[in-house]
Short mmCIF file of C-alpha atoms (C1' of nucleotides) in Angstrom, two decimals:
data_model
loop_
_atom_site.label_atom_id
_atom_site.label_comp_id
_atom_site.label_asym_id
_atom_site.label_seq_id
_atom_site.Cartn_x
_atom_site.Cartn_y
_atom_site.Cartn_z
CA UNK A 22 2.95 -3.16 -3.38
CA UNK A 23 0.29 -4.84 -6.13
CA UNK A 24 -2.77 -6.14 -3.11
CA UNK A 25 -3.79 -4.10 -0.46
CA UNK A 26 -3.59 -6.47 2.63
CA UNK A 27 -7.51 -6.79 2.88
CA UNK A 28 -7.85 -7.50 -0.75
CA UNK A 29 -5.79 -10.45 -0.49
CA UNK A 30 -8.37 -11.26 2.28
CA UNK A 31 -11.33 -10.85 0.57
CA UNK A 32 -9.92 -12.72 -3.15
CA UNK A 33 -8.46 -15.65 -0.50
CA UNK A 34 -11.94 -16.50 1.52
CA UNK A 35 -13.96 -15.96 -1.87
CA UNK A 36 -12.32 -17.94 -4.18
CA UNK A 37 -12.13 -20.76 -1.08
CA UNK A 38 -15.84 -20.19 -0.91
CA UNK A 39 -15.91 -20.41 -4.85
CA UNK A 40 -13.48 -23.40 -4.87
CA UNK A 41 -14.11 -25.64 -1.60
CA UNK A 42 -17.93 -26.69 -1.26
CA UNK A 43 -19.64 -26.31 1.37
CA UNK A 44 -23.68 -26.09 1.92
CA UNK A 45 -22.55 -22.81 3.98
CA UNK A 46 -19.15 -20.69 5.55
CA UNK A 47 -19.57 -19.87 9.03
CA UNK A 48 -16.65 -16.63 9.28
CA UNK A 49 -15.10 -19.21 12.43
CA UNK A 50 -14.09 -21.22 9.48
CA UNK A 51 -13.08 -19.27 7.27
CA UNK A 52 -11.07 -17.61 10.22
CA UNK A 53 -9.01 -20.97 10.69
CA UNK A 54 -8.92 -21.93 7.79
CA UNK A 55 -7.53 -19.01 5.67
CA UNK A 56 -5.37 -18.01 8.61
CA UNK A 57 -7.03 -14.15 9.48
CA UNK A 58 -7.45 -12.70 11.19
CA UNK A 59 -11.11 -12.85 13.61
CA UNK A 60 -12.07 -9.70 14.87
CA UNK A 61 -10.56 -7.60 10.97
CA UNK A 62 -11.57 -10.78 8.83
CA UNK A 63 -14.90 -10.47 10.79
CA UNK A 64 -15.62 -6.76 9.11
CA UNK A 65 -14.78 -7.49 6.06
CA UNK A 66 -17.39 -10.93 5.69
CA UNK A 67 -20.32 -7.77 6.51
CA UNK A 68 -18.52 -5.50 3.95
CA UNK A 69 -18.86 -7.79 1.50
CA UNK A 70 -22.66 -8.58 1.88
CA UNK A 71 -22.97 -5.31 1.67
CA UNK A 72 -21.29 -5.39 -1.53
CA UNK A 73 -23.15 -8.05 -2.91
CA UNK A 74 -21.34 -10.28 -2.79
CA UNK A 75 -22.81 -13.04 0.26
CA UNK A 76 -25.47 -13.21 1.91
CA UNK A 77 -25.25 -12.83 5.46
CA UNK A 78 -27.61 -15.35 7.87
CA UNK A 79 -27.70 -14.98 10.79
CA UNK A 80 -28.70 -16.74 14.62
CA UNK A 81 -27.67 -20.30 15.07
CA UNK A 82 -26.38 -22.18 11.92
CA UNK A 83 -26.04 -19.26 10.83
CA UNK A 84 -23.86 -18.29 8.23
CA UNK A 85 -22.81 -16.85 4.75
CA UNK A 86 -22.99 -18.36 0.91
CA UNK A 87 -23.64 -16.05 -2.48
CA UNK A 88 -25.11 -13.97 -3.09
CA UNK A 89 -24.70 -14.14 -6.61
CA UNK A 90 -23.67 -16.41 -8.91
CA UNK A 91 -20.20 -16.66 -9.89
CA UNK A 92 -19.82 -16.42 -13.35
CA UNK A 93 -21.02 -12.73 -11.89
CA UNK A 94 -18.01 -12.27 -9.63
CA UNK A 95 -14.85 -10.76 -11.20
CA UNK A 96 -11.76 -10.60 -9.21
CA UNK A 97 -12.64 -7.25 -10.69
CA UNK A 98 -15.23 -6.61 -8.41
CA UNK A 99 -14.10 -7.48 -5.23
CA UNK A 100 -10.51 -5.52 -5.41
CA UNK A 101 -12.72 -2.48 -6.25
CA UNK A 102 -15.55 -2.13 -3.54
CA UNK A 103 -12.23 -2.91 -0.87
CA UNK A 104 -9.87 -0.66 -2.51
CA UNK A 105 -10.98 0.76 -6.21
CA UNK A 106 -9.58 -0.71 -9.09
CA UNK A 107 -9.31 2.50 -10.68
CA UNK A 108 -5.69 2.15 -9.09
CA UNK A 109 -5.06 -0.06 -11.94
CA UNK A 110 -5.41 1.89 -14.41
CA UNK A 111 -2.79 4.87 -13.19
CA UNK A 112 0.32 6.19 -15.41
CA UNK A 113 2.84 4.40 -13.49
CA UNK A 114 4.36 7.79 -11.65
CA UNK A 115 0.62 9.12 -10.63
CA UNK A 116 0.59 11.29 -12.75
CA UNK A 117 -2.68 12.64 -13.86
CA UNK A 118 -2.59 13.98 -17.83
CA UNK A 119 -0.50 10.69 -18.81
CA UNK A 120 -1.75 8.96 -21.76
CA UNK A 121 -0.85 7.95 -25.20
CA UNK A 122 -1.78 12.10 -26.93
CA UNK A 123 0.50 13.01 -23.88
CA UNK A 124 2.79 10.50 -22.38
CA UNK A 125 5.46 10.48 -19.25
CA UNK A 126 8.32 9.28 -19.48
CA UNK A 127 7.38 5.23 -18.38
CA UNK A 128 4.02 5.17 -20.88
CA UNK A 129 5.23 4.00 -23.39
CA UNK A 130 7.32 0.68 -21.40
CA UNK A 131 3.92 0.16 -19.13
CA UNK A 132 0.81 0.63 -21.14
CA UNK A 133 -0.11 -2.97 -22.54
CA UNK A 134 1.68 -4.83 -19.09
CA UNK A 135 -1.14 -2.26 -16.97
CA UNK A 136 -3.00 -3.77 -19.66
CA UNK A 137 -3.17 -7.34 -19.16
CA UNK A 138 -3.29 -6.99 -15.30
CA UNK A 139 -6.41 -4.43 -15.90
CA UNK A 140 -7.84 -7.20 -18.60
CA UNK A 141 -6.67 -10.47 -16.42
CA UNK A 142 -7.79 -9.53 -12.95
CA UNK A 143 -11.51 -7.49 -15.03
CA UNK A 144 -11.84 -10.75 -17.41
CA UNK A 145 -11.60 -13.35 -14.40
CA UNK A 146 -14.60 -14.42 -12.22
CA UNK A 147 -14.55 -16.49 -9.06
CA UNK A 148 -16.50 -19.56 -11.56
CA UNK A 149 -12.37 -19.47 -13.58
CA UNK A 150 -10.95 -20.29 -10.30
CA UNK A 151 -8.57 -23.99 -9.90
CA UNK A 152 -10.00 -26.01 -6.86
CA UNK A 153 -6.83 -26.96 -5.35
CA UNK A 154 -6.36 -26.66 -1.24
CA UNK A 155 -5.72 -23.60 -0.06
CA UNK A 156 -6.09 -24.26 3.81
CA UNK A 157 -2.99 -26.51 3.08
CA UNK A 158 -0.21 -24.15 1.99
CA UNK B 296 -2.50 -0.02 -5.76
CA UNK B 297 0.37 -1.58 -7.15
CA UNK B 298 2.61 0.84 -6.33
CA UNK B 299 3.86 2.65 -2.87
CA UNK B 300 3.63 6.97 -3.20
CA UNK B 301 7.13 6.91 -2.58
CA UNK B 302 8.44 4.38 -5.34
CA UNK B 303 6.13 6.56 -7.90
CA UNK B 304 8.49 9.66 -6.51
CA UNK B 305 12.07 8.01 -6.89
CA UNK B 306 10.82 6.80 -10.58
CA UNK B 307 9.01 10.42 -10.81
CA UNK B 308 12.64 12.28 -10.37
CA UNK B 309 15.02 9.53 -11.91
CA UNK B 310 12.83 8.61 -15.02
CA UNK B 311 12.59 13.13 -15.10
CA UNK B 312 16.75 12.81 -15.00
CA UNK B 313 17.14 10.27 -17.90
CA UNK B 314 15.22 12.09 -19.84
CA UNK B 315 16.31 16.26 -19.68
CA UNK B 316 19.46 16.34 -19.33
CA UNK B 317 21.20 18.90 -16.80
CA UNK B 318 24.71 19.00 -16.24
CA UNK B 319 23.47 18.64 -13.14
CA UNK B 320 19.85 18.80 -10.51
CA UNK B 321 19.65 20.42 -7.56
CA UNK B 322 16.86 20.01 -5.46
CA UNK B 323 15.05 21.96 -5.58
CA UNK B 324 14.90 22.52 -8.95
CA UNK B 325 13.42 18.40 -8.87
CA UNK B 326 10.32 19.37 -6.23
CA UNK B 327 9.39 22.29 -8.62
CA UNK B 328 9.02 20.32 -11.61
CA UNK B 329 7.75 17.44 -10.15
CA UNK B 330 5.09 18.43 -7.51
CA UNK B 331 6.82 16.66 -4.94
CA UNK B 332 6.91 17.89 -1.20
CA UNK B 333 10.31 19.16 -0.19
CA UNK B 334 11.12 18.10 3.04
CA UNK B 335 9.91 14.22 1.84
CA UNK B 336 11.58 14.75 -1.00
CA UNK B 337 15.02 15.33 0.37
CA UNK B 338 15.37 12.54 2.74
CA UNK B 339 14.39 10.53 -0.29
CA UNK B 340 17.14 11.93 -2.19
CA UNK B 341 19.28 10.94 0.81
CA UNK B 342 17.69 7.82 -0.20
CA UNK B 343 18.22 7.37 -3.40
CA UNK B 344 22.01 8.55 -3.25
CA UNK B 345 22.53 5.71 -0.27
CA UNK B 346 21.04 3.33 -2.72
CA UNK B 347 24.13 3.87 -5.09
CA UNK B 348 22.02 5.09 -8.07
CA UNK B 349 22.83 9.23 -7.94
CA UNK B 350 25.66 10.82 -6.22
CA UNK B 351 25.98 14.59 -4.28
CA UNK B 352 27.08 17.13 -4.63
CA UNK B 353 26.70 19.51 -1.44
CA UNK B 354 28.01 23.12 -0.92
CA UNK B 355 27.15 25.93 -3.40
CA UNK B 356 26.94 25.04 -6.78
CA UNK B 357 25.87 21.39 -5.84
CA UNK B 358 23.36 19.12 -6.41
CA UNK B 359 22.34 15.48 -7.52
CA UNK B 360 24.39 13.72 -11.04
CA UNK B 361 23.83 9.89 -11.52
CA UNK B 362 26.55 7.79 -10.34
CA UNK B 363 25.88 4.42 -12.57
CA UNK B 364 25.63 4.77 -16.39
CA UNK B 365 21.52 4.62 -17.04
CA UNK B 366 21.57 0.77 -18.65
CA UNK B 367 23.12 -0.13 -15.91
CA UNK B 368 19.36 1.02 -13.49
CA UNK B 369 16.95 -0.74 -13.62
CA UNK B 370 13.38 0.48 -12.58
CA UNK B 371 12.78 -3.20 -10.65
CA UNK B 372 16.45 -1.74 -7.99
CA UNK B 373 14.31 1.61 -7.85
CA UNK B 374 11.61 -0.46 -6.51
CA UNK B 375 13.77 -3.26 -5.07
CA UNK B 376 15.60 -0.28 -3.11
CA UNK B 377 12.30 1.23 -1.39
CA UNK B 378 10.04 -1.12 -0.99
CA UNK B 379 10.65 -4.80 -2.09
CA UNK B 380 10.37 -5.89 -5.38
CA UNK B 381 9.98 -9.46 -3.69
CA UNK B 382 6.15 -8.34 -2.74
CA UNK B 383 6.21 -8.28 -6.87
CA UNK B 384 6.54 -11.91 -7.41
CA UNK B 385 4.28 -12.62 -4.35
CA UNK B 386 1.54 -15.37 -4.73
CA UNK B 387 -1.77 -12.98 -5.55
CA UNK B 388 -3.27 -13.84 -1.41
CA UNK B 389 0.14 -14.26 0.05
CA UNK B 390 0.32 -17.42 -0.15
CA UNK B 391 3.18 -17.85 1.21
CA UNK B 392 3.85 -22.10 0.10
CA UNK B 393 1.95 -20.99 -3.60
CA UNK B 394 3.86 -22.51 -5.85
CA UNK B 395 3.52 -24.10 -9.82
CA UNK B 396 2.96 -27.38 -8.09
CA UNK B 397 0.69 -26.48 -4.86
CA UNK B 398 -0.85 -24.08 -6.40
CA UNK B 399 -3.25 -20.82 -4.53
CA UNK B 400 -7.29 -20.75 -6.63
CA UNK B 401 -5.90 -18.13 -8.46
CA UNK B 402 -2.30 -18.85 -9.14
CA UNK B 403 -2.63 -20.11 -13.11
CA UNK B 404 -5.03 -16.81 -13.28
CA UNK B 405 -2.04 -15.37 -12.08
CA UNK B 406 1.44 -16.44 -13.07
CA UNK B 407 1.25 -15.48 -16.67
CA UNK B 408 0.42 -11.47 -15.76
CA UNK B 409 2.88 -11.58 -12.78
CA UNK B 410 5.53 -12.70 -15.19
CA UNK B 411 4.91 -10.47 -17.13
CA UNK B 412 4.60 -7.22 -14.46
CA UNK B 413 8.65 -8.62 -13.52
CA UNK B 414 9.92 -9.23 -16.66
CA UNK B 415 8.82 -5.20 -17.65
CA UNK B 416 9.86 -3.61 -14.35
CA UNK B 417 12.73 -6.14 -14.60
CA UNK B 418 14.04 -5.33 -18.33
CA UNK B 419 13.74 -1.84 -18.55
CA UNK B 420 16.64 0.82 -17.62
CA UNK B 421 16.68 5.20 -17.45
CA UNK B 422 17.98 3.98 -21.15
CA UNK B 423 14.95 2.99 -22.25
CA UNK B 424 12.71 5.92 -21.46
CA UNK B 425 10.96 8.03 -23.76
CA UNK B 426 11.75 11.79 -24.32
CA UNK B 427 9.10 13.01 -22.31
CA UNK B 428 8.11 16.31 -21.16
CA UNK B 429 6.90 15.46 -17.48
CA UNK B 430 6.93 18.63 -16.21
CA UNK B 431 3.76 19.50 -17.98
CA UNK B 432 1.62 16.46 -16.53
"C1'" DA C 291 36.77 34.54 6.20
"C1'" DT C 292 32.72 34.77 5.16
"C1'" DA C 293 27.50 34.34 3.85
"C1'" DA C 294 25.35 31.96 0.31
"C1'" DA C 295 23.41 28.13 -1.18
"C1'" DA C 296 23.56 23.55 -0.85
"C1'" DT C 297 22.79 18.34 0.90
"C1'" DA C 298 22.81 15.15 5.64
"C1'" DA C 299 21.01 13.97 9.68
"C1'" DT C 300 17.71 14.23 13.13
"C1'" DA C 301 13.66 14.21 15.32
"C1'" DC C 302 8.73 15.15 15.19
"C1'" DC C 303 3.75 15.42 13.46
"C1'" DT C 304 -0.78 12.83 10.83
"C1'" DC C 305 -3.60 9.99 8.76
"C1'" DA C 306 -5.21 5.77 7.02
"C1'" DA C 307 -4.98 0.63 7.50
"C1'" DG C 308 -5.33 -2.62 9.75
"C1'" DG C 309 -6.53 -5.26 13.94
"C1'" DT C 310 -8.86 -5.55 18.88
"C1'" DA C 311 -12.14 -5.77 22.64
"C1'" DG C 312 -16.72 -5.56 23.53
"C1'" DT C 313 -21.86 -5.41 23.40
"C1'" DA C 314 -26.32 -6.08 21.12
"C1'" DT C 315 -28.45 -8.68 17.50
"C1'" DT C 316 -31.50 -12.04 15.03
"C1'" DT C 317 -32.18 -17.67 14.65
"C1'" DT C 318 -32.84 -21.40 16.29
"C1'" DA C 319 -32.60 -25.89 18.84
"C1'" DT C 320 -33.55 -27.78 22.98
"C1'" DA D 25 -39.07 -19.55 26.90
"C1'" DT D 26 -35.22 -20.38 27.26
"C1'" DA D 27 -30.04 -20.71 26.22
"C1'" DA D 28 -26.36 -21.47 22.42
"C1'" DA D 29 -24.92 -20.02 18.55
"C1'" DA D 30 -24.37 -17.09 14.94
"C1'" DT D 31 -23.76 -12.27 11.94
"C1'" DA D 32 -24.11 -6.94 13.53
"C1'" DC D 33 -22.06 -2.18 15.49
"C1'" DT D 34 -19.84 1.10 18.15
"C1'" DA D 35 -15.39 1.87 19.59
"C1'" DC D 36 -11.20 2.22 20.58
"C1'" DC D 37 -5.96 0.42 19.52
"C1'" DT D 38 -1.39 0.47 17.36
"C1'" DT D 39 1.04 1.14 12.95
"C1'" DG D 40 3.93 2.39 9.31
"C1'" DA D 41 4.02 5.10 4.95
"C1'" DG D 42 4.19 9.96 4.29
"C1'" DG D 43 5.35 14.18 5.32
"C1'" DT D 44 7.12 18.54 8.14
"C1'" DA D 45 10.40 21.25 11.53
"C1'" DT D 46 14.33 22.23 12.36
"C1'" DT D 47 19.76 22.09 12.80
"C1'" DA D 48 24.17 20.81 10.76
"C1'" DT D 49 27.37 20.27 7.43
"C1'" DT D 50 30.16 21.14 3.84
"C1'" DT D 51 31.39 23.98 -0.95
"C1'" DT D 52 32.53 27.78 -3.19
"C1'" DA D 53 31.78 32.56 -4.64
"C1'" DT D 54 33.11 36.65 -2.99
#
DNA sequence: ATAAAATAATACCTCAAGGTAGTATTTTAT
DNA sequence: ATAAAATACTACCTTGAGGTATTATTTTAT
């Protein structure tokens, strides 16, 4: 499962904005290019603005721009704002007490992989992405 | 998010059976030890039997035993039977055409980590788990 | 034989994620 | 001023995952 649909949308939108240079991005443009349901995407944009990743400019000629520097927005921050990043540091089978001293049967085999997932997402910022043509995919 | 609740339950049940030695496991015993909702767990056990991981023995003194050798049941097989393992080999932002030749902006930073997740889950069998006291956690 | 103790099957309930619709508000080109 | 073009807000709908309830079936101890 890995990520919720909404997290996928959020990452898709923000990574598009980070890698394709426009002076400003309208919601309309983003839904078209990224095949995201309009109404749902609209609410998501508002959430992303409230979370402080982007700034909205209302009214005619309005749109969105980043509210922070790209290198200050980590993928884990985005995921955290949508579905909570704690989920990724959980025991694989959901046990609360599971740790190195009191491991579940899967702890050992999962620990290193889990850490790599966490590290990758929390050490990669929007400034670290490839500049590719996402709209064609 | 990583795994669905049901996948967690399935892994919890089968890893318990794999690491705690009983001649046979009743559904009742498993729900008690593992804090899994009875009715829901009951359906899940039937599914796990239909998927060929365990054999059920109906009637008085009935219960479940493994239908295969532990070393022939990989974690990815279990996850696959519940929610599909393809999800784990997807593009992080859900693009269908994303691959090495046509990468999305996140492809490069995610590829190695994704592969480690896949490898860990598809190379670990129930015979490779730690023998720990899962019921206390 | 029969009752007890187990799994199997079927139908239904609940809730949150994802999605839709309509209206209000803001800004600016004209 | 006003209409157009954008975002914001609010309310509702849909669907599938997770969970519950009841009854049927199977097996075995007695």
